[in-house]
Amino acid sequence: MYIGDLHIHSRYSRATSKECTPEHLDLWARRKGIHIVGTGDFTHPAWREELAEKLEPAEEGLYVLKQGRRLREGTVPGEGIPRFVVTGEISSIYKNNGKVRKVHSLILLPGLEDAQRISAKLEQIGNLCSDGRPILGLDCHDLLEIVLELCPGAVFVPAHIWTPHFSLFGAFSGFDAVEECFGDLTPYIYALETGLSSDPPMNWRVSALDRYQLISNSDAHSPAKLGREANLFDIPLSYEGLSRAIQTGEGLSGTIEFFPEEGKYHMDGHRKCGLCLTPEDTMRYGGVCPVCGRKITVGVSHRIGELADREEGYIRPDAKAFERLVPLPEVIGASRGRSAAGVKVQREYMHMLEELGPECDILRTVPAEEIRRVSGERTAEGIRRLRAGEVERIPGFDGQYGEICLFGEGEAAGPVKTVDNNIRIR
């Protein structure tokens, strides 16, 4: 079984870590237990040049970091050699049917030569140097047509499809159906990326999505965020095997998910006023913030409800398995009442990796008694609760991440301040 995180970014994208380099992506993929990682940002010429310099071919359509460039910062038992697959994200902003559309697309390619060929064409349309995720005034239909004409083996996936501002179904600038976006090329869309603020059961409520494979990726802007969402593949290790799994479901065993409430657009709200609202609240307020009078940001849960034709709790008969996880530093921090980014938590994180293996193994499969031996009773209990889904969920909204609480008030973290039943201020 391979874990694949296919949607990430390089340091050439805006608001990303300077450590988004091939060397650090390889290092963190080993720490996380990610077997296949996207390169991200294939359209950026400097990043393509760096990839060509630092990677070498492995299996068909896959690459590995050249051995002399591998960083050694701590030893992780059982770590593998991550494979890279060429990927990139493109932001399309254009007018369609009298409305400005803003849609992000994830593209996978069989090799760097294909990336060069497609980028040469896209350079004629917009600036590819200003951002690793370029903004093009190009209709998604036309983008898909260009990609398929130049590289028939490409995989084209609408990215984080429910995000309010930049996605296929986004509340502010998206569409109500895949066909509205891609027209006659809709049959060439085989999979959809669900995004951090939704999970498979939420998507199962929309019967129009039944024909698509549902995939999940981290959209990481720093190497440490790799694998916060990912895919489980039972495939031959090759681009062809990966492509077949994404487009047909053959070899796509399931996904690793955020708790969707932790996503920063799960619920409606207005961050500047500290308001997290249910869809019912938003409708009651007429879509206007009752504090400042500005427009409320409609979240993913609300938007799915608008397009759903099934009740909550519906289970798709052919559904893939999924697991909801929380990053290990957050578990350690919660068990000790400390910040996940703090020095002591990071030190314990590395200690656990060195003793127990990659993060995904610790969160998913390492026996509780082994975790208890290495990191103590509370961390072991936190992971037990995580695996059992015994968590409190405080939803994110309007760009603010939610919180997943493994320990209640009096056990570890401080209390959550609540204002009536619908509004939380944290």
PDB file of N, CA, C and O in Angstrom, residues 44 64 146 152 271 308-309 369 421:
ATOM      1  N   HIS A  44       6.287  26.668 -13.375  1.00  0.00           N
ATOM      2  CA  HIS A  44       7.288  27.693 -13.071  1.00  0.00           C
ATOM      3  C   HIS A  44       8.650  27.290 -13.645  1.00  0.00           C
ATOM      4  O   HIS A  44       9.185  26.236 -13.292  1.00  0.00           O
ATOM      5  N   VAL A  64      13.051  10.211  -8.325  1.00  0.00           N
ATOM      6  CA  VAL A  64      13.548  10.232  -6.947  1.00  0.00           C
ATOM      7  C   VAL A  64      14.600  11.325  -6.841  1.00  0.00           C
ATOM      8  O   VAL A  64      15.208  11.730  -7.831  1.00  0.00           O
ATOM      9  N   ILE A 146      -6.218  22.170 -24.004  1.00  0.00           N
ATOM     10  CA  ILE A 146      -4.787  22.350 -24.274  1.00  0.00           C
ATOM     11  C   ILE A 146      -3.976  21.216 -23.668  1.00  0.00           C
ATOM     12  O   ILE A 146      -3.089  20.634 -24.307  1.00  0.00           O
ATOM     13  N   PRO A 152      -1.874  13.564 -23.930  1.00  0.00           N
ATOM     14  CA  PRO A 152      -3.067  12.724 -23.710  1.00  0.00           C
ATOM     15  C   PRO A 152      -3.028  11.915 -22.425  1.00  0.00           C
ATOM     16  O   PRO A 152      -4.072  11.513 -21.911  1.00  0.00           O
ATOM     17  N   ARG A 271     -14.767  36.110   9.970  1.00  0.00           N
ATOM     18  CA  ARG A 271     -13.627  35.970  10.876  1.00  0.00           C
ATOM     19  C   ARG A 271     -13.345  37.255  11.649  1.00  0.00           C
ATOM     20  O   ARG A 271     -13.039  37.214  12.844  1.00  0.00           O
ATOM     21  N   ALA A 308     -26.986  19.271  -2.558  1.00  0.00           N
ATOM     22  CA  ALA A 308     -27.252  17.888  -2.161  1.00  0.00           C
ATOM     23  C   ALA A 308     -28.679  17.467  -2.515  1.00  0.00           C
ATOM     24  O   ALA A 308     -29.627  18.253  -2.400  1.00  0.00           O
ATOM     25  N   ASP A 309     -28.809  16.219  -2.924  1.00  0.00           N
ATOM     26  CA  ASP A 309     -30.133  15.628  -3.134  1.00  0.00           C
ATOM     27  C   ASP A 309     -30.303  14.376  -2.280  1.00  0.00           C
ATOM     28  O   ASP A 309     -31.186  13.565  -2.514  1.00  0.00           O
ATOM     29  N   GLU A 369       0.539   0.126  22.947  1.00  0.00           N
ATOM     30  CA  GLU A 369       1.528  -0.135  23.998  1.00  0.00           C
ATOM     31  C   GLU A 369       2.913   0.374  23.605  1.00  0.00           C
ATOM     32  O   GLU A 369       3.700   0.803  24.457  1.00  0.00           O
ATOM     33  N   ASN A 421     -25.548  29.462  21.000  1.00  0.00           N
ATOM     34  CA  ASN A 421     -25.322  28.101  20.531  1.00  0.00           C
ATOM     35  C   ASN A 421     -24.642  28.024  19.177  1.00  0.00           C
ATOM     36  O   ASN A 421     -24.247  26.954  18.734  1.00  0.00           O
TER      37      ASN A 421
END
